[in-house]
Structure formats: C-alpha cells, structure tokens
PDB file of C-alpha atoms in Angstrom:
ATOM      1  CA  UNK A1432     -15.801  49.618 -69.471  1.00 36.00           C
ATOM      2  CA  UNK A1433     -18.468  46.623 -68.873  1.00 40.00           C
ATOM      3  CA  UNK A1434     -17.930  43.973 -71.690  1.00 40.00           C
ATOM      4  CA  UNK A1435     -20.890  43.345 -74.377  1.00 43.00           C
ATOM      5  CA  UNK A1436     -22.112  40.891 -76.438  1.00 44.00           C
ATOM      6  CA  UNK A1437     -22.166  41.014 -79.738  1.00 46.00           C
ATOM      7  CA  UNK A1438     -25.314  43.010 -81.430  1.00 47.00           C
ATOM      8  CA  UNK A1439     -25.713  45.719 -79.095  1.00 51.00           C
ATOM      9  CA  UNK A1440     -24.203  49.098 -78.863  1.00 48.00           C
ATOM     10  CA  UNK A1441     -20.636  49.188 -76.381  1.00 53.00           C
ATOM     11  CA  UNK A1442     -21.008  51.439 -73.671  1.00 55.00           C
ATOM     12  CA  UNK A1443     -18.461  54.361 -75.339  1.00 52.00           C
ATOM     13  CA  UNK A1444     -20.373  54.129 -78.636  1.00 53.00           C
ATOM     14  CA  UNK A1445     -23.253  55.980 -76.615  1.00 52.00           C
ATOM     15  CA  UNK A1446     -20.783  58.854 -75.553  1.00 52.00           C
ATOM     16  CA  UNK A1447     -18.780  59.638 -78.897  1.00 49.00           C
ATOM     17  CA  UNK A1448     -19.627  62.866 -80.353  1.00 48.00           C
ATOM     18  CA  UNK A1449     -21.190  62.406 -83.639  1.00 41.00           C
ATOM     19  CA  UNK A1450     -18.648  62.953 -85.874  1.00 39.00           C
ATOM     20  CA  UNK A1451     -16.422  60.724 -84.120  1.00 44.00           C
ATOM     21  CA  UNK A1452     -18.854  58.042 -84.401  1.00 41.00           C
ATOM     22  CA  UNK A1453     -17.513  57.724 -87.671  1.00 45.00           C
ATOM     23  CA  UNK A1454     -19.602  59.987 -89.324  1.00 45.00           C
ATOM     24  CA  UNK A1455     -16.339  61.087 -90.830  1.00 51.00           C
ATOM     25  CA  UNK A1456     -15.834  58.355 -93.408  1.00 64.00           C
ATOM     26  CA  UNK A1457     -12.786  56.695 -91.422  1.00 76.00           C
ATOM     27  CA  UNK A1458     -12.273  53.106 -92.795  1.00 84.00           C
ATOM     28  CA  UNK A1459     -10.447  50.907 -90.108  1.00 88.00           C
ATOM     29  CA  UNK A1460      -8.834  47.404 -90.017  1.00 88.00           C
ATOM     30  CA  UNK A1461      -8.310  45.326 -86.238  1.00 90.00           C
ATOM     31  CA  UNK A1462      -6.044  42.719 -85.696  1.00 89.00           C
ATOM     32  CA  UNK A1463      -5.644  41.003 -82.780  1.00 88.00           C
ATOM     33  CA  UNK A1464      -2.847  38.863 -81.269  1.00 87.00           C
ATOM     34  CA  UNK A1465      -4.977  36.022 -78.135  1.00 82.00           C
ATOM     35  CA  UNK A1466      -2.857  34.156 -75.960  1.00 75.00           C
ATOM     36  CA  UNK A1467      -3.048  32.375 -72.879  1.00 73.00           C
ATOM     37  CA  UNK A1468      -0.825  35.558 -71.431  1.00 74.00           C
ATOM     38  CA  UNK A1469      -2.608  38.833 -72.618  1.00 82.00           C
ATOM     39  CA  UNK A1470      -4.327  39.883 -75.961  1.00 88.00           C
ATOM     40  CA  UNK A1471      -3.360  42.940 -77.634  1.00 90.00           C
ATOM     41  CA  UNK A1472      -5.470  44.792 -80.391  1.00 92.00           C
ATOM     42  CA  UNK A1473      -4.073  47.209 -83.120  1.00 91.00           C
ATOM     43  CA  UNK A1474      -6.423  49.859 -85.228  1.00 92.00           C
ATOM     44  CA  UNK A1475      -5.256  50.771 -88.507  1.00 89.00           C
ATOM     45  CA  UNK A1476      -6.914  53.243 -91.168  1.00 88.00           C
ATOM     46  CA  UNK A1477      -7.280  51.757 -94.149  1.00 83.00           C
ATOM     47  CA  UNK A1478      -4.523  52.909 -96.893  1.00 76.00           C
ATOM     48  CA  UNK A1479      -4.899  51.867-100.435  1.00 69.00           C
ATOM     49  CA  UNK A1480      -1.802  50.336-101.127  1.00 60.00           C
ATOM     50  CA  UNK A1481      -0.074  47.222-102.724  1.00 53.00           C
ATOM     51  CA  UNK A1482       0.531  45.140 -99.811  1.00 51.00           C
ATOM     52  CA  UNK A1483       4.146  44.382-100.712  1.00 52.00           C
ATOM     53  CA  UNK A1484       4.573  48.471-100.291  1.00 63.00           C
ATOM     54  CA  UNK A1485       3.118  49.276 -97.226  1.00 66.00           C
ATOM     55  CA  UNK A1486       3.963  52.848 -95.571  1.00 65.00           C
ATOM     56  CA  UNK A1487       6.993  52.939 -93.244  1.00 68.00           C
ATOM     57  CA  UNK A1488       6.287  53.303 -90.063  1.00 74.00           C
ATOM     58  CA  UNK A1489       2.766  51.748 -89.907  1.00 79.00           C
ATOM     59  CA  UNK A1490       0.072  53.911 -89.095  1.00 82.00           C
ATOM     60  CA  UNK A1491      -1.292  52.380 -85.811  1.00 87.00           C
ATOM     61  CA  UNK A1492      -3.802  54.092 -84.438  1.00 91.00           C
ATOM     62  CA  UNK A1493      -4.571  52.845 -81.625  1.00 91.00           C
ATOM     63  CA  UNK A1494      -3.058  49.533 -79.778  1.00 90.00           C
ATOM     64  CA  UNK A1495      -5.133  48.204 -76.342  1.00 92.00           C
ATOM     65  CA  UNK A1496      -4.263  45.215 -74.386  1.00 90.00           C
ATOM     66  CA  UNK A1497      -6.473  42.966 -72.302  1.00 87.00           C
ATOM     67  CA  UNK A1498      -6.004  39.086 -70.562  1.00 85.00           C
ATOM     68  CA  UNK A1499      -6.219  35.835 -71.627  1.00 80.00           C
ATOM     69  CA  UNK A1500      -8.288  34.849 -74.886  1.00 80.00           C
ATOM     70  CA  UNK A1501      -7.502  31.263 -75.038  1.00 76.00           C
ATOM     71  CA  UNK A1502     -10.763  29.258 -74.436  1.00 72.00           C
ATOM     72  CA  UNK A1503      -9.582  26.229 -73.122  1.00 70.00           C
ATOM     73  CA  UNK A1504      -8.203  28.385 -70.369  1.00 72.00           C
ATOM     74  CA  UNK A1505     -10.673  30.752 -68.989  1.00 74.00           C
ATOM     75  CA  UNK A1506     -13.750  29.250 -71.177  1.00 75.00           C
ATOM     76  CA  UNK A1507     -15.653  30.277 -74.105  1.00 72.00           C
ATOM     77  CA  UNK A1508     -17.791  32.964 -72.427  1.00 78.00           C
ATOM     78  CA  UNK A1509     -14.558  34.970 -70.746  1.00 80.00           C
ATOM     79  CA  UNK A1510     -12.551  34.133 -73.794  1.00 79.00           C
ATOM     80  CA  UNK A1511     -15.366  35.779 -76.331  1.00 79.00           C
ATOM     81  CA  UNK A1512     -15.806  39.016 -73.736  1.00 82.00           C
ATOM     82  CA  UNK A1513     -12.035  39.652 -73.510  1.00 83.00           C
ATOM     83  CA  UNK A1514     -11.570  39.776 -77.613  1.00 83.00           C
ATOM     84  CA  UNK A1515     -15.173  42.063 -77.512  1.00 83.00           C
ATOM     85  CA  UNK A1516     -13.333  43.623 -74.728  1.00 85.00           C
ATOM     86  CA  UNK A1517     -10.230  44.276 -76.378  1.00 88.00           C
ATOM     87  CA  UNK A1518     -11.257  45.932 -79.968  1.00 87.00           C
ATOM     88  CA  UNK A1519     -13.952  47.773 -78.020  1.00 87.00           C
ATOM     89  CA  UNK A1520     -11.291  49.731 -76.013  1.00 89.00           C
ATOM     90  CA  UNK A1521      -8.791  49.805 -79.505  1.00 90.00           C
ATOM     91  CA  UNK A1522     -12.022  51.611 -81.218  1.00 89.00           C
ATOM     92  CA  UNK A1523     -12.490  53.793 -78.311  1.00 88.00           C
ATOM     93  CA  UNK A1524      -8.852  55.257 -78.307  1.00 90.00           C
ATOM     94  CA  UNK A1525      -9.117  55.847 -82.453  1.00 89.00           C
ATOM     95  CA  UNK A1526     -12.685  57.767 -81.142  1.00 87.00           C
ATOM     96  CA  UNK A1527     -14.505  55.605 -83.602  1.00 84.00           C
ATOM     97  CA  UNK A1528     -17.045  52.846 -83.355  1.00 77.00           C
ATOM     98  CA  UNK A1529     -17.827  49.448 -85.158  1.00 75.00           C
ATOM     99  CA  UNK A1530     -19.270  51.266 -88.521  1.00 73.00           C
ATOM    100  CA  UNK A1531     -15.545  51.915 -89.270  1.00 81.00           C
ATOM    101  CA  UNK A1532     -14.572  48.255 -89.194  1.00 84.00           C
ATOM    102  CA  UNK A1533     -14.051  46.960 -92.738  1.00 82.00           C
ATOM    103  CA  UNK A1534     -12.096  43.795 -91.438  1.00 82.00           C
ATOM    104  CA  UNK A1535     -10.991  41.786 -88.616  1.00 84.00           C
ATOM    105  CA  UNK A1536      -8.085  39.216 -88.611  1.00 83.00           C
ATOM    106  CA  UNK A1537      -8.032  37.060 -85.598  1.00 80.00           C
ATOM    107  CA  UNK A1538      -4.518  35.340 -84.064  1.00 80.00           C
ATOM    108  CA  UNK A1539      -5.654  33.238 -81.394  1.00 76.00           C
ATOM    109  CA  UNK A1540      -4.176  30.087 -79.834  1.00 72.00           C
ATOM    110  CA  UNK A1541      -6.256  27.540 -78.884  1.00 66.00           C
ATOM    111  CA  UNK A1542      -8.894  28.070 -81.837  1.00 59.00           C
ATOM    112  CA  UNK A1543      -7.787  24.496 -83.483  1.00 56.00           C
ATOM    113  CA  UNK A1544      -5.403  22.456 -82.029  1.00 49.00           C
ATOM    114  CA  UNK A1545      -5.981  18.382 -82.230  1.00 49.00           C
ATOM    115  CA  UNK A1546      -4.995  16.057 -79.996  1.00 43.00           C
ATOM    116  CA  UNK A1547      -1.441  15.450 -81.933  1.00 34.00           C
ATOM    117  CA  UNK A1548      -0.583  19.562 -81.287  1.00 43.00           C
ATOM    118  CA  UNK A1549      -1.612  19.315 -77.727  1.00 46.00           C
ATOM    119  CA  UNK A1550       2.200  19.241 -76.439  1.00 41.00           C
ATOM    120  CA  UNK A1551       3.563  21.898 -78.105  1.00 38.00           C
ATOM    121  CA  UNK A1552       0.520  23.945 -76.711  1.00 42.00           C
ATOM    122  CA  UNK A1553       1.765  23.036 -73.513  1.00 46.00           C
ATOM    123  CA  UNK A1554       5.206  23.905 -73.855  1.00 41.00           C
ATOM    124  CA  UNK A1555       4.949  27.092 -75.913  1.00 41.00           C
ATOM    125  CA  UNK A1556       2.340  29.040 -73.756  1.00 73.00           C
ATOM    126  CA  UNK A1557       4.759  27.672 -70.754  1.00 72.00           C
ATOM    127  CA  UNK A1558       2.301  26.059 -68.526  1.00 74.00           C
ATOM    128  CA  UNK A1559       4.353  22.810 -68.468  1.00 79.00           C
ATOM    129  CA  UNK A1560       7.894  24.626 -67.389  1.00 86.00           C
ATOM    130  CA  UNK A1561       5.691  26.552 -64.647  1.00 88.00           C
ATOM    131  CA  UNK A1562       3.750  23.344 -63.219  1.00 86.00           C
ATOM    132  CA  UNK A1563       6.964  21.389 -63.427  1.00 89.00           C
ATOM    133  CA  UNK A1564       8.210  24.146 -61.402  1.00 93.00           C
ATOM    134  CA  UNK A1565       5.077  23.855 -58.950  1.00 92.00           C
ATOM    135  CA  UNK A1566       6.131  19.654 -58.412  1.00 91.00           C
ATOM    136  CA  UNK A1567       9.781  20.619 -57.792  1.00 94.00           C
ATOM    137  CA  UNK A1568       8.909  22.612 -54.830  1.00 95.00           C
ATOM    138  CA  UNK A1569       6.678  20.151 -53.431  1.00 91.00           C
ATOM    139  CA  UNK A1570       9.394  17.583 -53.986  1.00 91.00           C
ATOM    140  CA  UNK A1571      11.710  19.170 -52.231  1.00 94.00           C
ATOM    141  CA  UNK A1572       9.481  20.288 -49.378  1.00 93.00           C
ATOM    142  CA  UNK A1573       8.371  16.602 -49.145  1.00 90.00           C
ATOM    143  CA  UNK A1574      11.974  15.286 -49.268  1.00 91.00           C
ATOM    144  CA  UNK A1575      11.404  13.594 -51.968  1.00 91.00           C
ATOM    145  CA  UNK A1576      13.315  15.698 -54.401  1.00 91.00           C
ATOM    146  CA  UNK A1577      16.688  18.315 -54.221  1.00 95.00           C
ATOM    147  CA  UNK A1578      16.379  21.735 -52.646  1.00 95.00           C
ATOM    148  CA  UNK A1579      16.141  24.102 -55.137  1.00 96.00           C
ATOM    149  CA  UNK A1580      15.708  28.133 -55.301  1.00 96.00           C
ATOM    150  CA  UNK A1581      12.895  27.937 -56.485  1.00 96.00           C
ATOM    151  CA  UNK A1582      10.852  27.400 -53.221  1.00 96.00           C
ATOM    152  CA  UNK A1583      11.672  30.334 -51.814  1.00 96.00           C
ATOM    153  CA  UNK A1584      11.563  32.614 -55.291  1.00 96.00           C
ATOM    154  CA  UNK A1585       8.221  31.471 -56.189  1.00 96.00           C
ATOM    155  CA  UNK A1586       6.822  31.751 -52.761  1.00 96.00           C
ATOM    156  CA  UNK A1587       7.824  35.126 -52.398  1.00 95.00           C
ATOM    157  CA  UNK A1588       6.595  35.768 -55.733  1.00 95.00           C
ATOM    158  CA  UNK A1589       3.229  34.330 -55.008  1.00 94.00           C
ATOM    159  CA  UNK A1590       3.187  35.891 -51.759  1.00 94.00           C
ATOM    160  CA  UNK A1591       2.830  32.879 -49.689  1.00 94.00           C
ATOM    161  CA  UNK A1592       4.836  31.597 -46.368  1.00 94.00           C
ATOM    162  CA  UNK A1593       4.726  27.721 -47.059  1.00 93.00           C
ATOM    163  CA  UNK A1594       4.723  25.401 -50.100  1.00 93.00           C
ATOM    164  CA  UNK A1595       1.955  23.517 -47.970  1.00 91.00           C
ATOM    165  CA  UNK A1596       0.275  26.383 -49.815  1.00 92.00           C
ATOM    166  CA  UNK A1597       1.028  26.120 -53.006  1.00 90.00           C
ATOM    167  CA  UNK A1598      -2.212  23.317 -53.303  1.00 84.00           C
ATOM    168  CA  UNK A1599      -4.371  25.931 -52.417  1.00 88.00           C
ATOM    169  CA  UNK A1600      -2.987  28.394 -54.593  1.00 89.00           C
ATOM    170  CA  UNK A1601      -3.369  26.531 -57.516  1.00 83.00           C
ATOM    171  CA  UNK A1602      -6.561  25.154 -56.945  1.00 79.00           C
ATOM    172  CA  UNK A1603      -8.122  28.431 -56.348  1.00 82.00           C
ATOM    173  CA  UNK A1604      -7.492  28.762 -60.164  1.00 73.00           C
ATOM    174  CA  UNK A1605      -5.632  26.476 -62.027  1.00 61.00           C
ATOM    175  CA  UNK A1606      -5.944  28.373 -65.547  1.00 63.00           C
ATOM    176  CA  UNK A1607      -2.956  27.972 -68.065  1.00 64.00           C
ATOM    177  CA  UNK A1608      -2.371  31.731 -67.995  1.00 66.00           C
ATOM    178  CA  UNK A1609      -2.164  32.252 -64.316  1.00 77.00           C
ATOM    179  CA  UNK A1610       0.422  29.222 -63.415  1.00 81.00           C
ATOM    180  CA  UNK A1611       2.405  29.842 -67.105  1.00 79.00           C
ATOM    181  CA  UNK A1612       3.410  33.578 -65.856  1.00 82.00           C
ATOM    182  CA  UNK A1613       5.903  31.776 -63.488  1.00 89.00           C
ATOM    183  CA  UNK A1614       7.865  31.133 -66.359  1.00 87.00           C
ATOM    184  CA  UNK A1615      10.515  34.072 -65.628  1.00 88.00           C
ATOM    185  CA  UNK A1616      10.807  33.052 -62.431  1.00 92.00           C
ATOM    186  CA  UNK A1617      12.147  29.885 -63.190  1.00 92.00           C
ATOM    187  CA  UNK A1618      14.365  31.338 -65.604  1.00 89.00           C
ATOM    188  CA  UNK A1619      15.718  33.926 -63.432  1.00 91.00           C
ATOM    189  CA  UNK A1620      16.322  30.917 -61.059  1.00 94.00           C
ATOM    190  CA  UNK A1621      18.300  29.069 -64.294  1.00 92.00           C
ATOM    191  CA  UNK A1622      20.385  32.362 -64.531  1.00 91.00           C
ATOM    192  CA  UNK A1623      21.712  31.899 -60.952  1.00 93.00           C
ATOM    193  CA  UNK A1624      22.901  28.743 -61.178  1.00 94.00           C
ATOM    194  CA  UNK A1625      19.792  26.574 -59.731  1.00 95.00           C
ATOM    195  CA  UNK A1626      20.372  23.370 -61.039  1.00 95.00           C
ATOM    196  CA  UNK A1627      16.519  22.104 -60.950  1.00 96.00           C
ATOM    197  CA  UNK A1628      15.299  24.888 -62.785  1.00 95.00           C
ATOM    198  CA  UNK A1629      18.186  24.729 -65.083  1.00 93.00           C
ATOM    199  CA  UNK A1630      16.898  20.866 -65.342  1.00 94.00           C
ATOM    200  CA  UNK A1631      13.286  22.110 -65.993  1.00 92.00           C
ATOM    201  CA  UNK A1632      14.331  24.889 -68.455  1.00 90.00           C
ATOM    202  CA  UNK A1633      16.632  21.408 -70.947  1.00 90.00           C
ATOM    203  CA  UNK A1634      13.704  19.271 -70.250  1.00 88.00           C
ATOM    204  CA  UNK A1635      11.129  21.749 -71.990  1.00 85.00           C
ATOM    205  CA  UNK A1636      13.276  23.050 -75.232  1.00 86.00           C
ATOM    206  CA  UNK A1637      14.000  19.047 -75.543  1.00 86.00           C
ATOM    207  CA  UNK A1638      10.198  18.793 -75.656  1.00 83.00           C
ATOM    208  CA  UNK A1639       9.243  21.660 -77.882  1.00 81.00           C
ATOM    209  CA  UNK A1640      11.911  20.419 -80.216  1.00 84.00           C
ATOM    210  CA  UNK A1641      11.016  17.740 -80.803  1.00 85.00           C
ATOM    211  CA  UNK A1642       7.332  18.628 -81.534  1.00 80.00           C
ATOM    212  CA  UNK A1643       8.385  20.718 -84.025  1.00 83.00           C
ATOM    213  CA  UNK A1644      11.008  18.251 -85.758  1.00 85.00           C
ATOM    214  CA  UNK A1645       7.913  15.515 -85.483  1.00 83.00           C
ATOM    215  CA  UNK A1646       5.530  18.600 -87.539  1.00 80.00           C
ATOM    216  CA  UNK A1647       8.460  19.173 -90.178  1.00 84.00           C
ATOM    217  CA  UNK A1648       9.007  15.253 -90.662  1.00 83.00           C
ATOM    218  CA  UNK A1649       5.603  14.819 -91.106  1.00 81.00           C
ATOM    219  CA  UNK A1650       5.367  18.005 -93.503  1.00 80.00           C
ATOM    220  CA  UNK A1651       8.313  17.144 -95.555  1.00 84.00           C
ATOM    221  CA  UNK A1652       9.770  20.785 -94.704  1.00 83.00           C
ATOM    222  CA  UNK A1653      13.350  19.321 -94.738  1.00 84.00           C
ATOM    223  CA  UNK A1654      13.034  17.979 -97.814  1.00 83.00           C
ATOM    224  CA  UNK A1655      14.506  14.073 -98.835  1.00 82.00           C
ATOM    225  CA  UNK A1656      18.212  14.541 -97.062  1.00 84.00           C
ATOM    226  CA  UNK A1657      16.370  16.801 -94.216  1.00 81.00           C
ATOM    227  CA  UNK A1658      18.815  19.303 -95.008  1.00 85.00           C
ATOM    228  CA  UNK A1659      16.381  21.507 -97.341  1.00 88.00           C
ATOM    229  CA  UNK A1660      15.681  25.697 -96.076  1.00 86.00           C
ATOM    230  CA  UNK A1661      12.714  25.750 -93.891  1.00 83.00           C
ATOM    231  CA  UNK A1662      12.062  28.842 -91.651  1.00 83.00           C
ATOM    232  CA  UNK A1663      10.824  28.429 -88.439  1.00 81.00           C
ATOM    233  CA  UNK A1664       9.010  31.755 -87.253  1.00 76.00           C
ATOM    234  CA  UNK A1665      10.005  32.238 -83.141  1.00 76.00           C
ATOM    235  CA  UNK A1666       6.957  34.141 -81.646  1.00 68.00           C
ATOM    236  CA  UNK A1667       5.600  34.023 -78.128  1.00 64.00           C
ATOM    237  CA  UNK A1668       6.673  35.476 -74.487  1.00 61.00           C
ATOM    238  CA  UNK A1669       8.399  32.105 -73.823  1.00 63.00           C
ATOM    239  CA  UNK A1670      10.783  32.352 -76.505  1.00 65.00           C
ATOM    240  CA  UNK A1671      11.363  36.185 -76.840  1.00 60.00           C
ATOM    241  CA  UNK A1672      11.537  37.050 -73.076  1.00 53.00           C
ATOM    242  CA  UNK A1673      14.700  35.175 -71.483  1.00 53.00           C
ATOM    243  CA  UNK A1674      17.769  37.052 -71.656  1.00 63.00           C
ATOM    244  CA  UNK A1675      21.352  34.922 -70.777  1.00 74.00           C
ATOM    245  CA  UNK A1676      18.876  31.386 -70.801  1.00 79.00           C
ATOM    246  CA  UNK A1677      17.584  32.231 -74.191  1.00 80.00           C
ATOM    247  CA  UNK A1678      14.841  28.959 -74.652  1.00 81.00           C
ATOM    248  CA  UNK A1679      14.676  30.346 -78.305  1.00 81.00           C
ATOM    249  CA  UNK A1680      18.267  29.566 -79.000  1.00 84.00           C
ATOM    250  CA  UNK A1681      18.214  26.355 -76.986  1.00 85.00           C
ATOM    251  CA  UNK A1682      15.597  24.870 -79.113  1.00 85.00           C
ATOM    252  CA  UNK A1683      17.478  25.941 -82.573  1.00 87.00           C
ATOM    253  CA  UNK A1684      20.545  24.500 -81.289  1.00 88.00           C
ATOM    254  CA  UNK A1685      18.087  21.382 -80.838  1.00 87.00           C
ATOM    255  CA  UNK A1686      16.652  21.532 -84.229  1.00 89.00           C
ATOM    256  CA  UNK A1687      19.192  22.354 -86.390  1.00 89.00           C
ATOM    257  CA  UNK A1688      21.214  19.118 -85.051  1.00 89.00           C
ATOM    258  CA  UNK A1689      18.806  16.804 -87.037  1.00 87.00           C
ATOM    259  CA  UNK A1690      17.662  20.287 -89.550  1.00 89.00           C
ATOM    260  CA  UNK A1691      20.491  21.927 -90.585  1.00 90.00           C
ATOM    261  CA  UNK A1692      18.985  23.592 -93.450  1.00 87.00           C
ATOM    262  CA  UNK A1693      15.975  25.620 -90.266  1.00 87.00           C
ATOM    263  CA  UNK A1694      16.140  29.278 -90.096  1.00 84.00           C
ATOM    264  CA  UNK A1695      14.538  31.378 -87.610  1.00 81.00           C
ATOM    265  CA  UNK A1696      12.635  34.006 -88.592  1.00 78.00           C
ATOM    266  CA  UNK A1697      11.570  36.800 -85.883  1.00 75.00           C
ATOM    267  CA  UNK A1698       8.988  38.986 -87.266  1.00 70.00           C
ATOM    268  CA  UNK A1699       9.591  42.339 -88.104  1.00 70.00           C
ATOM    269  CA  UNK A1700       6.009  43.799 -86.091  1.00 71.00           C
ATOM    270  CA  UNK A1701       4.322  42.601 -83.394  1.00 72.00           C
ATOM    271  CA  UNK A1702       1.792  39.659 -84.098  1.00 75.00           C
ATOM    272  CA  UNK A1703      -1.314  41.879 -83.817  1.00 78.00           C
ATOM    273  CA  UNK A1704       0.062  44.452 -86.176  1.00 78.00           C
ATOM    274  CA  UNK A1705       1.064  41.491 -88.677  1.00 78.00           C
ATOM    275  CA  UNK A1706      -2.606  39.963 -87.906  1.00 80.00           C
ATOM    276  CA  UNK A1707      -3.649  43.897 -88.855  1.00 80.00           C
ATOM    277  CA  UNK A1708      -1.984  43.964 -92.605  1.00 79.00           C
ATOM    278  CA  UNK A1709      -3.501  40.320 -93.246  1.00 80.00           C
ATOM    279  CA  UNK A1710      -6.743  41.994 -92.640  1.00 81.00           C
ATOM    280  CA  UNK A1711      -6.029  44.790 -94.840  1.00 78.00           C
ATOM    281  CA  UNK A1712      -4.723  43.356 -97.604  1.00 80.00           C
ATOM    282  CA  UNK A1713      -8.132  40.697 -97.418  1.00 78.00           C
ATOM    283  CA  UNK A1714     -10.422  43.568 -97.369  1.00 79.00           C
ATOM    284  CA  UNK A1715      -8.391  45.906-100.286  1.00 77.00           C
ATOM    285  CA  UNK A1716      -8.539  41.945-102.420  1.00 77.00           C
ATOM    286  CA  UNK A1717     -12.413  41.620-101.985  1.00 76.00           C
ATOM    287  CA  UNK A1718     -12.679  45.671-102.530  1.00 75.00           C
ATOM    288  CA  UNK A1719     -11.216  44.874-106.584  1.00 73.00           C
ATOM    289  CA  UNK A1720     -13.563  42.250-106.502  1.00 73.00           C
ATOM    290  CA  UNK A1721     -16.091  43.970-106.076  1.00 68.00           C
ATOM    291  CA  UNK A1722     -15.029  47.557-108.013  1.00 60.00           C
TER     292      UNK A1722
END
C-alpha cells in the first residue's frame, strides 16, 4: 500500500465494494499509539455508552501496526506518512474508508517536548542505554575501557565482523528508533552477568528517576512532606519488556526512596486502545452537544 497525503482518496478506498465503503452507516473511532519503536492503530465502532461502562471485552475491530512516528526521528514528512499509513491499513482491515471516521485521538511522543523534558525523552524511548552501549564497545575495542559482552552480542546482532564498523553502521542512519532497538540486547547482556551493561542498565533508571522526581517536585505531586499518593503510569517497551532486569522496578525502587507515597499504575489496554476510548467518549460529549 503506497502512503498518501491527506485530501486524496487511499489506494484501497478505490477497491472496496460499495457497501463496504461505508455505505452501511458504520460509525468508527481510531486511536493511535506513535513512538520512536513502532505505531500501532486500533478501529472501534462507535457504541453509545457512558464511558465509565464500556462493553467488556472491547470491540476492536481492527488493530495495524507500522514504524516510527516520532518526528524528530525520521522527520516530519516520514513521520506524517507512517500515521496516514497506519489508520489507512486499520480502515482497510474493518473494510471501511475515512467517511466512517467520527474521531481520531492521537498518542504520539515527540509532539511537545521542551528543552527541560528532553532527558527523559532520551531515556524512556532508550536511545541513551543503546548509544551508551555503542561507546562501551568502542572503549573496549580501543583499550580504553573493560571488555564487555556486549561487543560480540551486538555485533552479531547487527551482523557485523568488527566494532571498527560500528561508525559506519550508525552513520548510515543514526535515527533514535533504529540504535534504541538495542535496548534488549543490553539487557540480555545485564541478565548474564556483564558488568558494563549491568553499569549502563543503573546509570539510566538513576537518570529517568530522577527526571521524574524533578517533574513531581516541580508539580507538587508529593504534596508538603513528599509523602502524598501520586500514581505514576509505567508505559513504553523500555519499561514493560525486561524480564529478571526489570528497569520498571529499578526506577520505583528509585522513586519511592525520596516518594514513598508513588504508585505505579500499568494500564489495563494497550495505549492505542486507551487513545481509542478518549476518542470515543470526545465524539459521544460533542454528539449531546449537539442533539
């Protein structure tokens, strides 16, 4: 499927069969879940229903999953074509088209993010425990740092004979996306015992914790004593994918040493499915408006 600008008819709209083109009345809602990573798409009918009683299980109609929509990665023009990209395939499993859209609820990193929220960027989409990974190995090759597994797992990984080659690797494209899926290498490394990537691995929850104690201080989450109920939600591959080095757990521990009073919340539904019911529940608000 070729990707499309907005305005102009997706290359499956001209091959649906008429009533599929949504000639049968079928209201939809899209949400959408961007990361550096992979972005995934859900289509949902629309229900009417309070939104604090929606049906069990969800009625997903169709999910689709593309690559990386985070703009300051791959740029605004790739970013834009993989979310176009992305909803167009969702609407092409559900057999409908864009007519059946009544709204659209976009979670996608990299949208707004000052200066001040530029580290925990880094750390969360895992770019900075993959490049620190990248300057270990050079260390070491250069003898200017310990040996570590990691050499030989990420070159074998990455399909290359030297680290002399790792320069050209990343240059060839140095997107966040493309260095941060090294992540579970590094952890897998951790696991066994390497003592660099274990070092790597501290370094980065030390980080990311204390971005987010430096956001609740500055929020007054804690409350006067800092020992106030706050809940932290724990989304993203970096802190859901490790199994015995569990960064997610590392950077509670972290937290709740200064915050004892921070609860993690893990969501009950994927992002894009949560990104789906903020979408409906927007578009069944503005339909009483309107009624």
């Amino acid at each position: 499927m070729k990707r499309h600008r907005n305005g102009e008819i997706w290359d499956f709209e001209h091959e649906l069969p008429a009533v599929a083109a949504n000639q049968c009345g079928v209201d939809v809602v899209l949400g959408l879940d961007g990361g550096t990573t992979s972005t995934v798409c859900v289509c949902m009918p629309v229900i009417p229903c309070s939104h604090s009683h929606f049906p069990d299980p969800l009625p997903v109609l169709a999910r689709a999953v593309a690559g990386c929509s985070n703009h300051n990665s791959v740029g605004e023009t790739a970013a834009r074509e993989t979310l176009e990209q992305v909803m167009a395939d969702a609407l092409a499993k559900s057999g409908l088209n864009r007519t059946a859209v009544r709204a659209v609820c976009l979670a996608v990193s990299g949208v707004n993010h000052p200066t001040d929220q530029q580290r925990i960027i880094d750390w969360l989409s895992g770019y900075g425990i993959a490049a620190q990974a990248l300057t270990a190995i050079v260390r070491a090759h250069d003898g200017r740092g310990p040996h570590t597994m990691l050499t030989s797992c990420i070159l074998q990984t990455l399909d290359l004979v030297s680290p002399d080659e790792l320069i050209g690797w990343t240059y060839a494209d140095p997107s966040w996306a493309r260095i941060a899926a090294l992540v579970p290498v590094v952890v897998s490394c951790a696991e066994a015992g390497d003592e660099v990537a274990n070092t790597i691995l501290l370094d980065s929850v030390q980080e990311l914790a204390s971005s987010v104690k430096a956001v609740v201080h500055r929020l007054g989450l804690c409350g006067e004593d800092g020992k106030d109920y706050f809940p932290l939600v724990m989304v993203g591959g970096v802190l859901e994918a490790n199994k015995r080095w569990d960064i997610g757990k590392e950077v509670m521990n972290y937290i709740s040493k200064d915050y004892p009073g921070v609860q993690a919340i893990r969501p009950t539904v994927e992002p894009a499915v949560g990104a789906a019911l903020l979408a409906w529940s927007f578009f069944m608000k503005e339909s009483k408006k309107s009624s």
